[in-house]
Coordinates of C-alpha atoms in Angstrom, one line a residue:
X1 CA 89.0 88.3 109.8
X2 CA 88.3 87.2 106.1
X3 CA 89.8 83.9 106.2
X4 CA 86.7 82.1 106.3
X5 CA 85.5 83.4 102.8
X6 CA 89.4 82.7 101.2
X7 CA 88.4 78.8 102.1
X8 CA 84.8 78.3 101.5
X9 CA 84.7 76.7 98.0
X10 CA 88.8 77.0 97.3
X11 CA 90.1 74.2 95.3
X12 CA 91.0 70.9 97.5
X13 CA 94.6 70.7 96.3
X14 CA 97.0 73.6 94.9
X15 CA 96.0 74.4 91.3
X16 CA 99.0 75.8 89.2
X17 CA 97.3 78.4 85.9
X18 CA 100.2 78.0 83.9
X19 CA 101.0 79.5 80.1
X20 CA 99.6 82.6 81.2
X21 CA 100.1 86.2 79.8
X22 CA 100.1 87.7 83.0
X23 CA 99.3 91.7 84.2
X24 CA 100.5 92.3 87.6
X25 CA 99.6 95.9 87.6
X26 CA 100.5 96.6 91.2
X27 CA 104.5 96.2 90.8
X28 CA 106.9 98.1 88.1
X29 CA 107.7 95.7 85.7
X30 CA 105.9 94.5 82.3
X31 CA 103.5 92.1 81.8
X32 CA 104.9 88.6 81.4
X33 CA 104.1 84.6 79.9
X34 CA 104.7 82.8 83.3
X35 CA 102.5 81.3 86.1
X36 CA 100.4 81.8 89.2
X37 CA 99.5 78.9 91.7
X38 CA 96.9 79.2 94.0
X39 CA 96.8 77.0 97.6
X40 CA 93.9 75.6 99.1
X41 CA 93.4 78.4 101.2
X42 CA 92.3 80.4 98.4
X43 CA 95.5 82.7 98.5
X44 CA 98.2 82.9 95.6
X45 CA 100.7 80.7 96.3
X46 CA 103.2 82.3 93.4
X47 CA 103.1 84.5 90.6
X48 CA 105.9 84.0 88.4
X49 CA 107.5 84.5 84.9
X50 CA 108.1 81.4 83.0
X51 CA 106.6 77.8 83.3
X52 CA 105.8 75.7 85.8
X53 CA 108.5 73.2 86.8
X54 CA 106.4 70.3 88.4
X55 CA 109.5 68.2 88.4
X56 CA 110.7 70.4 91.6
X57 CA 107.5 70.6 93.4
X58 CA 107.4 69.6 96.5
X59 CA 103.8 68.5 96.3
X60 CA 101.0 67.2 93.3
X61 CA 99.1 70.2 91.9
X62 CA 96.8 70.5 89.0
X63 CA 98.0 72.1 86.5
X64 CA 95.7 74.3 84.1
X65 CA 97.3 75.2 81.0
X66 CA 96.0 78.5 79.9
X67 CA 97.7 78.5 76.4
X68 CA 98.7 81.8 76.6
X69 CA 95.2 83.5 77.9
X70 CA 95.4 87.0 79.5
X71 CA 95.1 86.8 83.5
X72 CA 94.4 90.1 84.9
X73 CA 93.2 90.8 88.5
X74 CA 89.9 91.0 89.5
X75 CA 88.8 94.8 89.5
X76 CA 88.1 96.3 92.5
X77 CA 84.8 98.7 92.7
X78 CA 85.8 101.2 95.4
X79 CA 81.7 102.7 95.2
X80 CA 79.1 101.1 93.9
X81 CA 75.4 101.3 94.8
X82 CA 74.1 97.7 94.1
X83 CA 70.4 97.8 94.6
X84 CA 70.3 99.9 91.0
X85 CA 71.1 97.6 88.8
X86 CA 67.9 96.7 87.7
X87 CA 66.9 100.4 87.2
X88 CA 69.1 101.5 84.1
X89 CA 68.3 104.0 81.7
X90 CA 66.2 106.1 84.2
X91 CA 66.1 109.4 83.8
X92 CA 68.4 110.5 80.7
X93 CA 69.4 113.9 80.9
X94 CA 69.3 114.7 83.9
X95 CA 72.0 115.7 86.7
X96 CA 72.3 114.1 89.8
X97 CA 69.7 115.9 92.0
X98 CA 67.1 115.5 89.2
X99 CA 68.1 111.8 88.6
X100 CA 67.4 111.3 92.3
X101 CA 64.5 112.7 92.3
X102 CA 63.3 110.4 89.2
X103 CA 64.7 107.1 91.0
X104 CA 65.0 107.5 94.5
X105 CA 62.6 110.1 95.7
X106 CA 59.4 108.8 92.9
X107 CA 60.5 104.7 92.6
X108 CA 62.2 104.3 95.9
X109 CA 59.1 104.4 98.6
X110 CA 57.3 101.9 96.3
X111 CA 59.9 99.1 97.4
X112 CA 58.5 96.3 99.1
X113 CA 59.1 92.9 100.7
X114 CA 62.2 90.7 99.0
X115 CA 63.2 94.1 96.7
X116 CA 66.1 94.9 98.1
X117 CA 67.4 91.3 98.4
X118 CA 66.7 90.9 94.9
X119 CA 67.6 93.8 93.2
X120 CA 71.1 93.9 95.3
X121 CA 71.5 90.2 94.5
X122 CA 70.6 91.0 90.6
X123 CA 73.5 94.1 91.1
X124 CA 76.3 91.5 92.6
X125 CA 75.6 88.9 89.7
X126 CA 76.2 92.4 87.1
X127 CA 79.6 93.0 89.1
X128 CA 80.5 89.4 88.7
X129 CA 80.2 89.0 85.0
X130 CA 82.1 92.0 84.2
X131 CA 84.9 90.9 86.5
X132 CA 84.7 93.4 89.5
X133 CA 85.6 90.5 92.3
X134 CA 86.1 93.2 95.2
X135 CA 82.9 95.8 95.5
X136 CA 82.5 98.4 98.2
X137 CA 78.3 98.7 98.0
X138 CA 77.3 101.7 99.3
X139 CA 73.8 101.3 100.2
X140 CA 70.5 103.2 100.3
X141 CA 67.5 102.3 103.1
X142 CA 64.4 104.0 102.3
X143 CA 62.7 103.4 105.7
X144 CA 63.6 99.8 105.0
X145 CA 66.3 99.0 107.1
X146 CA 69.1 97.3 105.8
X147 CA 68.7 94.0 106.7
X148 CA 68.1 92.7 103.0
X149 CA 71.2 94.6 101.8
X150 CA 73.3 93.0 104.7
X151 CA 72.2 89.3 104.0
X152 CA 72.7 89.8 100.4
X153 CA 76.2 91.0 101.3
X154 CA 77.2 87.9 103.5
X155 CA 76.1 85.5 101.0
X156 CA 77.6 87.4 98.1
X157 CA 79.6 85.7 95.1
X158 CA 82.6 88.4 95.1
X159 CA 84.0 90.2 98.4
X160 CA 82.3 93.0 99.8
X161 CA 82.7 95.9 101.9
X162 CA 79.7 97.4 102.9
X163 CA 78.6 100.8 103.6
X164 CA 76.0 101.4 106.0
X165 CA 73.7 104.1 105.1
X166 CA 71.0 105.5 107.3
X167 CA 68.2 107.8 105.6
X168 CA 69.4 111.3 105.7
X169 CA 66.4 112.6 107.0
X170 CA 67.3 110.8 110.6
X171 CA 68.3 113.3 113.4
X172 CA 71.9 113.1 114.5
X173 CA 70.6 111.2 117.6
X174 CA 68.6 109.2 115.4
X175 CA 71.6 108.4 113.4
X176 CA 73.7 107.0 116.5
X177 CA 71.1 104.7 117.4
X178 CA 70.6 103.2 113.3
X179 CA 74.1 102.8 113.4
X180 CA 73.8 101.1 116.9
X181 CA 71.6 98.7 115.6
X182 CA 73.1 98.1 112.9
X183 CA 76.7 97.0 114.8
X184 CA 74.5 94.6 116.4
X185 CA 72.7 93.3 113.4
X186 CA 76.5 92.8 111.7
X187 CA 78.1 91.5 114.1
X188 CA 77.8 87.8 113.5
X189 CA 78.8 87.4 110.8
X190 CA 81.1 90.8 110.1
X191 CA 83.9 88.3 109.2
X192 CA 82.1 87.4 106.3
X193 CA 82.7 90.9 104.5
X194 CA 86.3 93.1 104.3
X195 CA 85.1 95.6 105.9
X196 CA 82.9 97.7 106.9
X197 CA 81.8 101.9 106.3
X198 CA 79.3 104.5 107.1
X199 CA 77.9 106.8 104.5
X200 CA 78.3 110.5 106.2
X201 CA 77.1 112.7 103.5
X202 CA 75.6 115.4 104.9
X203 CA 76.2 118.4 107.8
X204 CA 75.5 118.5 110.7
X205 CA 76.9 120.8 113.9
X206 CA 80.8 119.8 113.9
X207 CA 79.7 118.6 117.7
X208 CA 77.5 116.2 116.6
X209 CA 79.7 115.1 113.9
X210 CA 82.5 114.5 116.2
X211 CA 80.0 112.1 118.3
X212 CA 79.2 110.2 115.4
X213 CA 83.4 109.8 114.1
X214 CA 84.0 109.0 117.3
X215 CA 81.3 105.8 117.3
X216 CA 82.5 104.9 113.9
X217 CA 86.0 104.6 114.8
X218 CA 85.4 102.8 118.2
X219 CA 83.4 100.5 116.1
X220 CA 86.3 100.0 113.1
X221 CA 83.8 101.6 110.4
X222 CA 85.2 104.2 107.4
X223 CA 83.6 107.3 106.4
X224 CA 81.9 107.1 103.1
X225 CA 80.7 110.4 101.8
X226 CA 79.1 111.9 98.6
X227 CA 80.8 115.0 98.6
X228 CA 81.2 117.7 95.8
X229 CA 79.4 115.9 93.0
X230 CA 76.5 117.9 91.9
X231 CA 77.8 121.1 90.2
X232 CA 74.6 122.7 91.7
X233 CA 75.2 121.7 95.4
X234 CA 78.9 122.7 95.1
X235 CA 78.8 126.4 96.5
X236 CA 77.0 125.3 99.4
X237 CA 79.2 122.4 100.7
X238 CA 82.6 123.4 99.7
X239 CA 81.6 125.8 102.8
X240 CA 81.0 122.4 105.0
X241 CA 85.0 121.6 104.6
X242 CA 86.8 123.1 107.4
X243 CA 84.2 121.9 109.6
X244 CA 84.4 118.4 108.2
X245 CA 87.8 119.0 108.9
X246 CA 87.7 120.1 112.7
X247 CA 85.0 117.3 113.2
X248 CA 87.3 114.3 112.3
X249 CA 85.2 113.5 109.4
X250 CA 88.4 114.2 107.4
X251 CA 91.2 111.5 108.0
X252 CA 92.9 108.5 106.9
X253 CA 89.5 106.4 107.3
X254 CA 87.8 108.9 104.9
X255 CA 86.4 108.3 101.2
X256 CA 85.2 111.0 99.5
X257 CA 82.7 110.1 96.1
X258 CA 83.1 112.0 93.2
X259 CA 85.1 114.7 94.7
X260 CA 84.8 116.7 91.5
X261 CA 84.1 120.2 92.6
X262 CA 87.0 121.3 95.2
X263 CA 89.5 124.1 95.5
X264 CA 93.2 123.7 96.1
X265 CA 92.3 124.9 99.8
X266 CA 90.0 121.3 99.6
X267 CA 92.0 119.4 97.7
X268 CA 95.5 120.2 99.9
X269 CA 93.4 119.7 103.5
X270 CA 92.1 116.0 102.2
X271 CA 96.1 115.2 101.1
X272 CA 97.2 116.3 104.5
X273 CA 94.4 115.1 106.6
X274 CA 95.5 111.4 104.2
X275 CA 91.7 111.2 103.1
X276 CA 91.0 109.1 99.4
X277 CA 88.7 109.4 96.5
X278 CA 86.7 107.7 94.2
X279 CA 86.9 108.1 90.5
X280 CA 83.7 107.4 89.0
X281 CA 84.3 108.7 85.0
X282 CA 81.2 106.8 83.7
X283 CA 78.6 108.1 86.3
X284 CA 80.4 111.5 86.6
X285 CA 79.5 111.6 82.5
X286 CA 76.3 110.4 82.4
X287 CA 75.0 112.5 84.8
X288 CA 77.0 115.6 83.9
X289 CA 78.7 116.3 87.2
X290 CA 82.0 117.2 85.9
X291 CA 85.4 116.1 85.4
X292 CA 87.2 115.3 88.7
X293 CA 90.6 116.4 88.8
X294 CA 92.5 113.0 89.4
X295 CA 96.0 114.3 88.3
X296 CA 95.8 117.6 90.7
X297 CA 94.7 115.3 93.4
X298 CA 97.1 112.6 92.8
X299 CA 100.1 114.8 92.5
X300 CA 99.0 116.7 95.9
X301 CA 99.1 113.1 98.0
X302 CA 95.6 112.1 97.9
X303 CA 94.7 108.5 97.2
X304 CA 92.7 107.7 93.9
X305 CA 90.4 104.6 93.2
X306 CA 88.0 103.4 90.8
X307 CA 84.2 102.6 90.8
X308 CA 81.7 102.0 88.7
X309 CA 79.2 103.7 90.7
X310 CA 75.4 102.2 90.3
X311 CA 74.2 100.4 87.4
X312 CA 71.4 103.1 86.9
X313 CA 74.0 106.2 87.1
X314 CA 76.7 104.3 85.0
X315 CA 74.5 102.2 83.2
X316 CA 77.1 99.5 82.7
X317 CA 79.2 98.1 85.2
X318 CA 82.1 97.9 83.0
X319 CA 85.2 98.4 84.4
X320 CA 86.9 98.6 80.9
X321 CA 84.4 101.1 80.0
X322 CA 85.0 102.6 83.0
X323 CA 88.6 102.8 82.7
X324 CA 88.6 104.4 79.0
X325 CA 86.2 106.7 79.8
X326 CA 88.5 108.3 82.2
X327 CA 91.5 107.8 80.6
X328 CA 90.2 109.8 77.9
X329 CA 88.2 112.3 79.1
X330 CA 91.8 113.1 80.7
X331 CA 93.4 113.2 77.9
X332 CA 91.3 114.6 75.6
X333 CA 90.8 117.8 78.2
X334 CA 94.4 118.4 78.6
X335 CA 95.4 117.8 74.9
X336 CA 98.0 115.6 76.4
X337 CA 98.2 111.9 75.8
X338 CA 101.0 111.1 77.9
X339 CA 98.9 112.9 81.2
X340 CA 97.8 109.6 81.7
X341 CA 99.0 106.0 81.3
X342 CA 96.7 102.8 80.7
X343 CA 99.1 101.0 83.5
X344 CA 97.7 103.5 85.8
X345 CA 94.5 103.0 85.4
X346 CA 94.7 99.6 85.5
X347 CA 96.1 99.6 89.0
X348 CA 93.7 102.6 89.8
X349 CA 90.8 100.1 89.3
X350 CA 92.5 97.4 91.2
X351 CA 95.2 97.5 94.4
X352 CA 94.7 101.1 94.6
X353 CA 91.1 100.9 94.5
X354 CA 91.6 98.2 97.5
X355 CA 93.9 100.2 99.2
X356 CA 91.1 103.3 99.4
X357 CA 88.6 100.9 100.4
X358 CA 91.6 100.1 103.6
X359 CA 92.1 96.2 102.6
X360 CA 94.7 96.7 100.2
X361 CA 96.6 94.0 101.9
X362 CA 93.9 91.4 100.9
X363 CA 92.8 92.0 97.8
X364 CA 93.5 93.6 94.5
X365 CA 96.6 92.3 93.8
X366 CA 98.7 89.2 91.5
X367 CA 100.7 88.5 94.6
X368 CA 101.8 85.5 97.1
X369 CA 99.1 86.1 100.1
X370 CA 96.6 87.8 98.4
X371 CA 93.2 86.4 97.5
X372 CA 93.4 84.7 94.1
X373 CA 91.4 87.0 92.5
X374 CA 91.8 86.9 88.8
X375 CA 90.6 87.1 85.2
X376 CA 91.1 84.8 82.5
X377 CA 90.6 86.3 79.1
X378 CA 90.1 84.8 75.6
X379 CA 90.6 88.0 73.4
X380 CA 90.2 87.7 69.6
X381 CA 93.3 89.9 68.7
X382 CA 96.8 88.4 69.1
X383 CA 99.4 90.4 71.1
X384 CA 102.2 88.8 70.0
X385 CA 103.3 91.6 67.8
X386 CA 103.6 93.5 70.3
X387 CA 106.9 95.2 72.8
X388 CA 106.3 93.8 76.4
X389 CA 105.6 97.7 77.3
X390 CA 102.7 98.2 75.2
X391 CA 101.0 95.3 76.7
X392 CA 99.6 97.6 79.0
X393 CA 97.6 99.5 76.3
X394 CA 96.4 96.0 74.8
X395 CA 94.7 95.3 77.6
X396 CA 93.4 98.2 79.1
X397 CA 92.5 99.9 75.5
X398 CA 91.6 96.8 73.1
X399 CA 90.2 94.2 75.9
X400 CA 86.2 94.0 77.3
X401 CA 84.3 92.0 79.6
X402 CA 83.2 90.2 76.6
X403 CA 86.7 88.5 76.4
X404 CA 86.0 87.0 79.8
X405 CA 86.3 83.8 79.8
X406 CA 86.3 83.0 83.8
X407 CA 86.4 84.7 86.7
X408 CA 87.9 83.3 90.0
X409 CA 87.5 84.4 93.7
X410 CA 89.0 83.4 96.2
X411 CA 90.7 80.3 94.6
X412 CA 87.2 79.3 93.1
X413 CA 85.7 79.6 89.6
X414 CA 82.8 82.2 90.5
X415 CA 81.6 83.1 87.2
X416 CA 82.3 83.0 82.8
X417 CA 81.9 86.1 82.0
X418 CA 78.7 88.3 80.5
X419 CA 77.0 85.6 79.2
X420 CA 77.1 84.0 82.7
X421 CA 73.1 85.5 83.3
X422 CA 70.9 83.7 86.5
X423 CA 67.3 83.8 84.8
X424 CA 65.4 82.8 87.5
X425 CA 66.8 86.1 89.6
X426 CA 66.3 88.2 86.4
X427 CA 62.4 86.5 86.0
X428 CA 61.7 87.6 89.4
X429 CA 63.1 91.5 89.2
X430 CA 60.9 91.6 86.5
X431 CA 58.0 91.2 88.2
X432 CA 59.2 93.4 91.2
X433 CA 59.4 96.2 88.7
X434 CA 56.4 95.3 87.1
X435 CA 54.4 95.5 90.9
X436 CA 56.6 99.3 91.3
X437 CA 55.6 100.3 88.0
X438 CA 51.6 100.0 88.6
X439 CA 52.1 101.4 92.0
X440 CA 53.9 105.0 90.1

């Protein structure tokens, strides 16, 4: 399904990265100084300690020697709302209804023409040069439609899954025949993204949300769902469960966002029923939502991921940030420093973030067959002082997207890191905002 993306711009021949401090955070083991080669078809070839013997290769490669440069693998954004990234800093001090109400409900019917293309472009370059190469972008529509969001997708520079969102104000009918059209509208070119979701947040009778699973999963489509975030919407919908339960809104195709607010009686149905979450410390902070409880859930079964969430909730789409935010707020709660370890959340925030997201067998991962999705980092601090163990915390505790030096997807040098801006896209969401602005 995604091979088409794995060969567009991969390298012509082989390309060994040798000399490499590699961070394969999906396997037990310790980092290690070794080698990764990646084939023309934009897959990993190898990963493996130790250098490069070109003598016994069976054919030329070019070789790259990294001179001891971190390689980590490209982070994996398991919820991410795009089209925000040009709108950060609204609406400080406020919790996530009232921040909706500043952004979406006041900015959001003033979007035009070409906004949405550009502002969701302007959101992918962001995720690029902080090193997220896998995003899922969960998208708004506004009355709009999401025919910008879609062709921004299929044109993207890192992989995408995309989540479908119809306004929430449709009728269930309504609903069915948005997300008719917009099988249709995919279609073509559906093998140009990993995958594909629906956002269900939201009730409705558990007979019309059984009509709509059942489309979805005819259709190969995920549930994507806001669910428990605001600690002001939380007595109402933890009432929603057992009929999200009985409506097949609850299963192994299920992503619940933020998840903060549950009960054991939640948080034991979702590990039964197999459902994930998505950690979002950053946004979950800014906003005030809450800590989620990402041990609990993890130690019941269910599956945890990272995201950055939008670049107006989180502000930065850091996934370093991101990481250490959580890590700490963790830590810091329980008193406990060992709760929590940084290899965790480095594999939180790539393979398992990919395997929520349900292509965890294509992404995410330092690994022979997966798409060669990587990092190359320049850091300032040496690590050589350093037991192979405590590599871990170097990188996910000392390191920032600063240190990026490249970033590769799909075999192919994408972007450099922060400094890697496109001025002409950020002169013309300037002047988008600029028309919004006059229009409030």
């Amino acid at each position: 399904m995604v091979e088409k993306r794995f060969i567009d711009g991969a390298p012509e021949s082989p390309t060994v990265y040798d000399n490499a401090l590699l961070f394969p955070a999906h396997r037990d083991g310790d980092p290690f100084l070794g080698h990764l080669v990646v084939g023309d078809d934009g897959r990993f070839v190898s990963v493996e300690p130790g250098a490069f013997d070109a003598a016994t290769a069976s054919h030329p490669h070019r070789i790259v020697d990294l001179h001891g440069a971190v390689v980590l693998p490209g982070f994996v954004s398991a919820h991410t709302h795009l089209w925000q990234s040009p709108f950060r800093g609204v609406a400080d001090g406020c919790s996530t209804m009232g921040w909706i109400e500043q952004l979406h409900k006041r900015i959001g019917p003033h979007f035009g023409d070409g906004d949405m293309a550009a502002f969701t472009a302007h959101g992918y370059r962001d995720m690029l040069r902080h090193g997220v190469t896998t995003v899922c972008n969960h998208t708004h529509d506004f009355g709009i439609g999401p025919e910008e969001q879609w062709a921004a997708a299929i044109s993207a520079p890192v992989h995408t899954e995309f989540c479908f969102s119809p306004p929430l104000w449709r009728s269930p009918a309504e609903r069915i025949s948005e997300l008719d059209k917009f099988v249709h509208l995919s279609a073509p070119d559906r093998d140009q993204v990993l995958g594909l979701s629906m956002n269900t947040t939201g009730r409705m009778t558990v007979e019309q949300m059984r009509d709509e699973v059942d489309m979805l999963r005819e259709n190969s489509f995920r549930m994507h769902t806001h669910y428990l975030e605001d600690p002001g919407t939380t007595a109402e919908q933890q009432t929603w469960f057992d009929d999200l339960v009985e409506s097949g809104r609850v299963g192994p195709d299920t992503i619940f966002a933020h998840f903060i607010h549950t009960t054991p009686h939640i948080r034991d149905g979702a590990a039964r029923a197999g459902a994930s979450m998505v950690w979002n410390p950053l946004s979950n902070g800014r906003l005030g939502s809450g800590i989620a409880d990402v041990l609990g859930y993890r130690n019941a079964g269910v599956r945890v991921g990272m995201g950055v969430d939008g670049q107006a909730s989180a502000d930065v789409a850091d996934p370093f940030e991101n990481m250490r935010m959580g890590l700490y707020t963790l830590r810091a709660t329980a008193q406990d420093a060992t709760v929590l370890d940084a290899k965790t959340v480095l594999r939180m925030h790539t393979a398992d973030a990919a395997d929520v997201l349900g292509v965890g067998d294509r992404v995410g991962r330092l690994a022979p067959g997966y798409a060669a999705d990587f990092l190359i980092l320049d850091p300032p601090a040496p690590y050589e002082i350093l037991d192979a163990a405590d590599l871990w915390a170097y990188a996910v505790l000392s390191l920032s997207s600063a240190d990026i030096r490249e970033v590769h997807v799909a075999g192919r040098l994408a972007g450099t890191g922060p400094t890697d801006r496109d001025i002409e896209l950020e002169a013309d969401c300037r002047d988008r905002l600029s028309r919004i602005r006059s229009a409030l």
